[in-house]
Coordinates of C-alpha atoms and ligand atoms in Angstrom, one line a residue:
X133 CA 0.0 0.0 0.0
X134 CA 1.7 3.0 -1.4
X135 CA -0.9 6.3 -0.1
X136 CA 1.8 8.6 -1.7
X137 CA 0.2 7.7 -5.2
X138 CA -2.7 10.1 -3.6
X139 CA -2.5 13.9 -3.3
X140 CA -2.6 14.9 0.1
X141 CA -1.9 17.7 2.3
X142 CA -0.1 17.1 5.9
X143 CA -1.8 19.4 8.4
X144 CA -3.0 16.7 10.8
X145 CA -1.2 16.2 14.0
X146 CA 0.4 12.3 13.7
X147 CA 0.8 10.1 14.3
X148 CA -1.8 10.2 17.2
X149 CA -1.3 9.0 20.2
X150 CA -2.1 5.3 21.6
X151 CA -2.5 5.4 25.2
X152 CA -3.3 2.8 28.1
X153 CA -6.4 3.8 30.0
X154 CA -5.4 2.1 33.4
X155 CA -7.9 3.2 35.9
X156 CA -11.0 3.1 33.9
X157 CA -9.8 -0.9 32.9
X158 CA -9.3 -1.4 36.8
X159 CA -13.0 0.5 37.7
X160 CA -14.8 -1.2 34.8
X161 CA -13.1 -4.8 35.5
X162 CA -12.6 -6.0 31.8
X163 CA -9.9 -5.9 29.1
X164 CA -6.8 -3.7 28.6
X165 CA -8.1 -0.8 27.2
X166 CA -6.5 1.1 25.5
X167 CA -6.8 4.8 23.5
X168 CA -5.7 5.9 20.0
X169 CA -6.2 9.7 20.3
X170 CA -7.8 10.8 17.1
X171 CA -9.2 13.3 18.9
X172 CA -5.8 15.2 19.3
X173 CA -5.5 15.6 15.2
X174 CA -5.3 19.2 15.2
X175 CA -8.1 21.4 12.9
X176 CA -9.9 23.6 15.7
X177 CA -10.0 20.9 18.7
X178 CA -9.5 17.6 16.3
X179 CA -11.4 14.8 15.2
X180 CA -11.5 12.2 12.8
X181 CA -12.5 14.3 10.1
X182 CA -8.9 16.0 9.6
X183 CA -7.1 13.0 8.7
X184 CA -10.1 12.8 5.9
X185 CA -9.2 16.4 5.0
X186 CA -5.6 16.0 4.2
X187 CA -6.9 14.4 1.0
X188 CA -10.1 15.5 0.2
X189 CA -8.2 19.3 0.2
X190 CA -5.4 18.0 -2.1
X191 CA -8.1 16.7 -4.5
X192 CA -9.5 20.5 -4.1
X193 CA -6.5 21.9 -4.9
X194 CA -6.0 19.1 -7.5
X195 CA -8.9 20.1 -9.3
X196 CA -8.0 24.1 -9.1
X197 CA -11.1 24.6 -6.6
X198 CA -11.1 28.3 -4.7
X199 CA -14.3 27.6 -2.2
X200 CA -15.7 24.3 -0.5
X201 CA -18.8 23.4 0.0
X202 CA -20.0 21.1 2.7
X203 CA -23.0 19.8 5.1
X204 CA -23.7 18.3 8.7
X205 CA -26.2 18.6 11.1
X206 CA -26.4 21.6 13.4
X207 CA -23.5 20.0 15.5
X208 CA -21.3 19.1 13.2
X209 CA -17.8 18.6 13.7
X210 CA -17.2 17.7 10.1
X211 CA -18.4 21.0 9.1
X212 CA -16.3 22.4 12.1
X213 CA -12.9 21.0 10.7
X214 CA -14.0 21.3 7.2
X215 CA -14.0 25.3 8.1
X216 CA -11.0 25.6 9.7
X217 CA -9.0 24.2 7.0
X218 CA -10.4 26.3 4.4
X219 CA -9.7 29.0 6.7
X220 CA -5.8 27.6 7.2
X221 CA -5.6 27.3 3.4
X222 CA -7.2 30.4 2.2
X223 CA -10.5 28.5 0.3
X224 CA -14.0 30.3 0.8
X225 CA -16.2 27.7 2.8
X226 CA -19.5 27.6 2.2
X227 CA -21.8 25.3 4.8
X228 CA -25.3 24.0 5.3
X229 CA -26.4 22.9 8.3
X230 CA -29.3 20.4 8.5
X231 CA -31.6 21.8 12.0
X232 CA -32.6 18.3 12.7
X233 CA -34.8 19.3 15.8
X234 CA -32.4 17.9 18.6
X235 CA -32.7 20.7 20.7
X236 CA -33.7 25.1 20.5
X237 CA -31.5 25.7 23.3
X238 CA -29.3 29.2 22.6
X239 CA -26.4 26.5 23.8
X240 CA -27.1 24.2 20.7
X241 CA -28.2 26.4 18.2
X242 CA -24.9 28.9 18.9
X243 CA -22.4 27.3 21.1
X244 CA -19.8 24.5 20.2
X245 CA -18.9 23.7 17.2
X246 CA -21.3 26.4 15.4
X247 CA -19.7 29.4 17.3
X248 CA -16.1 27.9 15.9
X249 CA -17.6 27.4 12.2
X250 CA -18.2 31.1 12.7
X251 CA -14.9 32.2 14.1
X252 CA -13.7 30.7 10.9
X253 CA -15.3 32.7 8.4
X254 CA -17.1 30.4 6.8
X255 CA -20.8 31.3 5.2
X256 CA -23.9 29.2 7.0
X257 CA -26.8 28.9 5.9
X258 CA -29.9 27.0 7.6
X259 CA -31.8 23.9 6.5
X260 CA -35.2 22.7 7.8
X261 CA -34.5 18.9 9.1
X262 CA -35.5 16.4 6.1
X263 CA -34.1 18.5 3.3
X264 CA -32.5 16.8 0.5
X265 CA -29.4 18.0 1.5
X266 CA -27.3 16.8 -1.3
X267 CA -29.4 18.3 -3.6
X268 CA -29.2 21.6 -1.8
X269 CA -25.1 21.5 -2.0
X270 CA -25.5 20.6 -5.9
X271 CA -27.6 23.6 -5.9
X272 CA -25.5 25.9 -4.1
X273 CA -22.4 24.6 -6.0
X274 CA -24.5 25.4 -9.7
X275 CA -25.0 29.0 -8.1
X276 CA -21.8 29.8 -7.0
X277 CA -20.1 28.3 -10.4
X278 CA -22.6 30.7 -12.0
X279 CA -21.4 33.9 -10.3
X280 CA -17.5 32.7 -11.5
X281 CA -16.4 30.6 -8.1
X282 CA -14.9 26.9 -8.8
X283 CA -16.9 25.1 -6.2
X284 CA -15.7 21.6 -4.5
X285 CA -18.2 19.6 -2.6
X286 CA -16.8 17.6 -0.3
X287 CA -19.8 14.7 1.1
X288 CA -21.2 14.7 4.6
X289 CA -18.6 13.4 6.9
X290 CA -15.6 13.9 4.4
X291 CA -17.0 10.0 3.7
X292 CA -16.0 9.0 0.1
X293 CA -13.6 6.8 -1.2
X294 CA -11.1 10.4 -1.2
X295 CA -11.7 10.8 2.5
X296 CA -11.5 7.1 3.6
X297 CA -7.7 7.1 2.4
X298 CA -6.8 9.1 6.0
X299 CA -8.4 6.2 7.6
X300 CA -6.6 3.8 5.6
X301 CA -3.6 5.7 6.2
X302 CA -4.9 5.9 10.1
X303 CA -4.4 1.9 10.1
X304 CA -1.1 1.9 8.9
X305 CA -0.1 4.2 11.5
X306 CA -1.7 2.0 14.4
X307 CA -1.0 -1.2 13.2
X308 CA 3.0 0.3 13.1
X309 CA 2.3 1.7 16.7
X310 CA 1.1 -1.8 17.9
X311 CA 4.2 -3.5 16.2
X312 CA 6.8 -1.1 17.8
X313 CA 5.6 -1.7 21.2
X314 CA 4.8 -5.4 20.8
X315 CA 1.0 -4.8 21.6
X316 CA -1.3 -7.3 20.6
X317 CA -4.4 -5.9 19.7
X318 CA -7.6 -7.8 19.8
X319 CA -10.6 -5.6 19.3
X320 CA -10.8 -1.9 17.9
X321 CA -14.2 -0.3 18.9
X322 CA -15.2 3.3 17.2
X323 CA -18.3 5.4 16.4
X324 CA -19.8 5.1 12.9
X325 CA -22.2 7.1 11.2
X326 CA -21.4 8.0 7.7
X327 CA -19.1 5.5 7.0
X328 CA -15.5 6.9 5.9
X329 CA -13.8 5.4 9.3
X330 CA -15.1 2.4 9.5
X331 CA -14.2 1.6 5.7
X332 CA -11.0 3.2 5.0
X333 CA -10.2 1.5 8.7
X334 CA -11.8 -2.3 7.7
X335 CA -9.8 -1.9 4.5
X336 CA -6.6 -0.8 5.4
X337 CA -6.4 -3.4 8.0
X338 CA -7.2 -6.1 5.6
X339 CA -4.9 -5.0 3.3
X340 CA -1.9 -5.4 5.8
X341 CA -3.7 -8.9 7.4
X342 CA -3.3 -7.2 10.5
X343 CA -6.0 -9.8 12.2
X344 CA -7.9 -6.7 14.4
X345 CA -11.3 -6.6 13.8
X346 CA -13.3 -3.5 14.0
X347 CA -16.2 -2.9 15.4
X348 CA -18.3 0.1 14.5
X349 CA -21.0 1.7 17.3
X350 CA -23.7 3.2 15.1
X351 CA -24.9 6.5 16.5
X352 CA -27.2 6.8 13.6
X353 CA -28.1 4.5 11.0
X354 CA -30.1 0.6 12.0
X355 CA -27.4 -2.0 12.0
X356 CA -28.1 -3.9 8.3
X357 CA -28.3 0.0 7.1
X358 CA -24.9 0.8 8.5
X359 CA -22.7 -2.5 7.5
X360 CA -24.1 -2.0 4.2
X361 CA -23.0 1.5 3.5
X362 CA -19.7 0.2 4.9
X363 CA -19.2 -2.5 2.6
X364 CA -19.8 -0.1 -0.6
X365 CA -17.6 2.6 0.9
X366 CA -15.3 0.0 1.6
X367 CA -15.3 -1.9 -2.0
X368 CA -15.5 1.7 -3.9
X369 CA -12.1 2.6 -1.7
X370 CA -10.4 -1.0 -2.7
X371 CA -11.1 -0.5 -6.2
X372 CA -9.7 3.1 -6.0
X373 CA -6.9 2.1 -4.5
X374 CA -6.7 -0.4 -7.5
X375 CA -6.8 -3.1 -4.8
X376 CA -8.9 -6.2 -5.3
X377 CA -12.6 -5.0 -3.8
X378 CA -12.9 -9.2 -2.6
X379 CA -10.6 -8.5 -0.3
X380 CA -13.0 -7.3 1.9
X381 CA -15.2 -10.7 3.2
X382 CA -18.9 -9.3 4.0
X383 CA -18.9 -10.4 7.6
X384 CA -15.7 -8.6 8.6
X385 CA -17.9 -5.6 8.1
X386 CA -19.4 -5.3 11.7
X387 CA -21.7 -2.5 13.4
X388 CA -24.1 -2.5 16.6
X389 CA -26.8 -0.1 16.6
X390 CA -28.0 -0.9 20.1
X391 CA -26.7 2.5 21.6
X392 CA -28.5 5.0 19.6
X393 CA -31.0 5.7 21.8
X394 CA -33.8 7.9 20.2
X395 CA -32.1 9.2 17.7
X396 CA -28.7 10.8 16.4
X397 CA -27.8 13.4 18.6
X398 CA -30.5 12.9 21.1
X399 CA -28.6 12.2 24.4
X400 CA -29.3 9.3 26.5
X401 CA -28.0 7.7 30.1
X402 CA -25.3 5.1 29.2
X403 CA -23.7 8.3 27.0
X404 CA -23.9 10.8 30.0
X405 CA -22.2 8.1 32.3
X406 CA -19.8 7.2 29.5
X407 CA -18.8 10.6 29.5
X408 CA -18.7 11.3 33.3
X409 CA -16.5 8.2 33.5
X410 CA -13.9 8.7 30.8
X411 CA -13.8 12.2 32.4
X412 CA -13.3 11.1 35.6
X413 CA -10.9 8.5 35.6
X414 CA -8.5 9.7 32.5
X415 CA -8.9 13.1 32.4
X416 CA -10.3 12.5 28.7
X417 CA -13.3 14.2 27.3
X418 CA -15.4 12.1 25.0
X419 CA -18.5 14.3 23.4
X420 CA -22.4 13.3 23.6
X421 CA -23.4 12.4 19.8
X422 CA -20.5 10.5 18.3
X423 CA -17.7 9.0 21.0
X424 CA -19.7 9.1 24.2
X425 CA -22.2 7.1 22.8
X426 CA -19.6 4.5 21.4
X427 CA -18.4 4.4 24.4
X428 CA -20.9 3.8 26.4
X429 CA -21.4 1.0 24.4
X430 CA -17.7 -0.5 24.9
X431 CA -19.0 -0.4 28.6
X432 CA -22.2 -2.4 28.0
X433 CA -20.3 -4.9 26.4
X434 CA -17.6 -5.1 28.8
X435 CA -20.2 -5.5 31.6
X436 CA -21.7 -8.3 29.4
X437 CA -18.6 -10.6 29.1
X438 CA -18.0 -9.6 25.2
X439 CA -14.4 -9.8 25.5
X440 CA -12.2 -12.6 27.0
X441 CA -10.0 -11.8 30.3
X442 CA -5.9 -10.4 29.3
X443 CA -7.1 -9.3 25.7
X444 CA -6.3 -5.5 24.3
X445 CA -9.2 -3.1 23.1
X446 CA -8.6 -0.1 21.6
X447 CA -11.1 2.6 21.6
X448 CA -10.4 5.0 18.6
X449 CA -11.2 8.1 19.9
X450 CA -13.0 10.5 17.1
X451 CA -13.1 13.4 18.5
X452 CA -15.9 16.3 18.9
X453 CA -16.0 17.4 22.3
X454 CA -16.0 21.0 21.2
X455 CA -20.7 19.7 21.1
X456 CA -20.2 19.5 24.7
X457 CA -20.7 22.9 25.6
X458 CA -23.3 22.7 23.0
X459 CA -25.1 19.7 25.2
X460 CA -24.1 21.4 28.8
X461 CA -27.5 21.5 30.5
X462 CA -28.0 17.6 30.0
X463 CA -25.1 17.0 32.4
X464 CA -27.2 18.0 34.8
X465 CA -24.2 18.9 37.5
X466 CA -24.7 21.5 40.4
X467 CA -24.3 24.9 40.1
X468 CA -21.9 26.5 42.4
X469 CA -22.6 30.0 41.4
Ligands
PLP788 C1 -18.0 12.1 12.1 C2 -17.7 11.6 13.4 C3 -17.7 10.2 13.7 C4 -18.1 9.2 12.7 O1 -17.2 9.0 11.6 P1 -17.7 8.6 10.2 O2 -16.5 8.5 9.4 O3 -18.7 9.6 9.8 O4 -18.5 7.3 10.3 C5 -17.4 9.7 14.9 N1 -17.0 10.6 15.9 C6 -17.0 11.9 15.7 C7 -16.6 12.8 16.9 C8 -17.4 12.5 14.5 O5 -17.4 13.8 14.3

């Protein structure tokens, strides 16, 4: 696997770290756990989306683009990233955000990661939840092309087979990290939602036979919904790669769906404890749509006897805890004021 066949850009903090999580394996009684720190990327408090970016902007540049175009939900920390790179690389940014009714509270609607799309310059505009929203980018791009910009639409989540190479590239770098220490790794657990991670991830690991299997939490899509848009992202980024797209076996494609709760973004118990306890016992903070819910999910399967006594997990940690100041009030802590 040779990534330097693929424009990219290097403005992502790496490689991440991998860190033991001692106290919260001792309090929670299980497996080694373990923590790759993708959350520490860089891009306006990090996340999983920058090591998407460092080729998805190449390809911009690539293709002489001057503004980007891209989408999320209110909350998103795709469009968060996506903003502060055009910002770092002098590209106008142009973002919709999907109001998917997960909360009117002035802490949602302008704190987090919407008062740092704003610090960054970038023009948002406001979607009523249900829109087609790829339709709406396609518009916006056919506008802006028609007043003389040269528009690049990147997907939601940075997931294409473009964006998937940075997780490719993200299990090279783990599987090297593993190796130098002589870590075994048994399990890698991550949150999965439009798909970019957990393919570029399931591929790249194939590809080197590293033996880990991945297991996606959904925070979104039904389970058969989720492996499936997986599989495709995951085939489309084989053949891209001009790799054979059979390399990938169906049932290596794994996600749970069983954490969602109510719906994306919509908080629930496990992910409030998830995030109380990561906070509390590592000093790490995990953020209430994406990584808290994944986590809280590790937890119900540790509790549950999923994994065997002595084995490794490693929790990939995507990032986004810029939405917790967004989420605050749920947290529902004393006030000492
Ligand atoms: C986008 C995101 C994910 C999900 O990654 P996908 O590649 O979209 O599946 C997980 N965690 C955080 C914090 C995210 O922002």
């Amino acid at each position: 696997m040779h990534l330097s066949r693929f424009p990219r850009l290097h403005f992502a903090h790496l490689p991440t770290p991998l860190e033991s999580l001692p106290r919260l394996s001792e309090a929670l009684g299980g497996p080694h756990l373990w923590i790759k720190r993708d959350d520490c990327t860089g891009l306006s408090t990090g996340g999983n989306k920058t090591r998407k970016l460092e080729f998805l902007m190449a390809d911009a540049f690539a293709r002489d683009a001057d503004t980007i175009i891209t989408r999320g939900a209110t909350q998103s920390n795709h469009v968060r990233q996506t903003c502060a790179i055009a910002a770092k690389t002098g590209m106008n940014c142009h973002v919709l955000l999907e109001d998917r009714a997960i909360s009117d509270h002035p802490a949602y609607t302008q704190s987090g990661n919407v008062l740092l799309d704003q610090l960054h310059g970038a023009t948002i505009s406001k979607r009523p939840g249900g829109s087609d929203m790829d339709a709406e980018m396609a518009q916006l791009a056919d506008q802006l092309a028609s007043e003389g910009s040269r528009p690049y639409v990147i997907p939601v989540g940075g997931s294409n087979e473009v964006g998937a190479l940075g997780y490719v590239n993200a299990a090279l770098e783990l599987t090297y990290q593993a190796n130098e220490r002589s870590l075994r790794l048994d399990h890698l657990v991550h949150a999965t939602s439009s798909s970019g991670t957990q393919a570029g991830l399931v591929l790249g690991l194939q590809a080197l036979n590293s033996g880990i299997p991945v297991y996606g939490i959904s925070v979104d899509h039904p389970r058969e919904i989720m492996q499936e848009n997986v599989y495709e992202l995951a085939r489309r980024t084989a053949e891209y790669m001009d790799l054979d797209p059979d390399l990938l076996a169906r049932d290596r494609i794994v996600a749970n769906s069983d954490y969602i709760g109510e719906g994306y973004g919509i908080p629930t118990d496990s992910m409030i404890e998830a995030v109380k306890l990561m906070a509390r016992y590592e000093g790490i903070l995990l953020d209430p749509v994406y990584s808290g819910k994944a986590f809280a999910g590790l937890i119900d399967l540790i509790r549950k006897g999923h994994f065997r006594e002595g084995e490794n997990v490693v929790f990939l940690h995507t990032g986004g805890s810029s939405s917790l100041f967004a989420y605050a009030q749920i947290f529902d802590l004393p006030d000492h004021g």
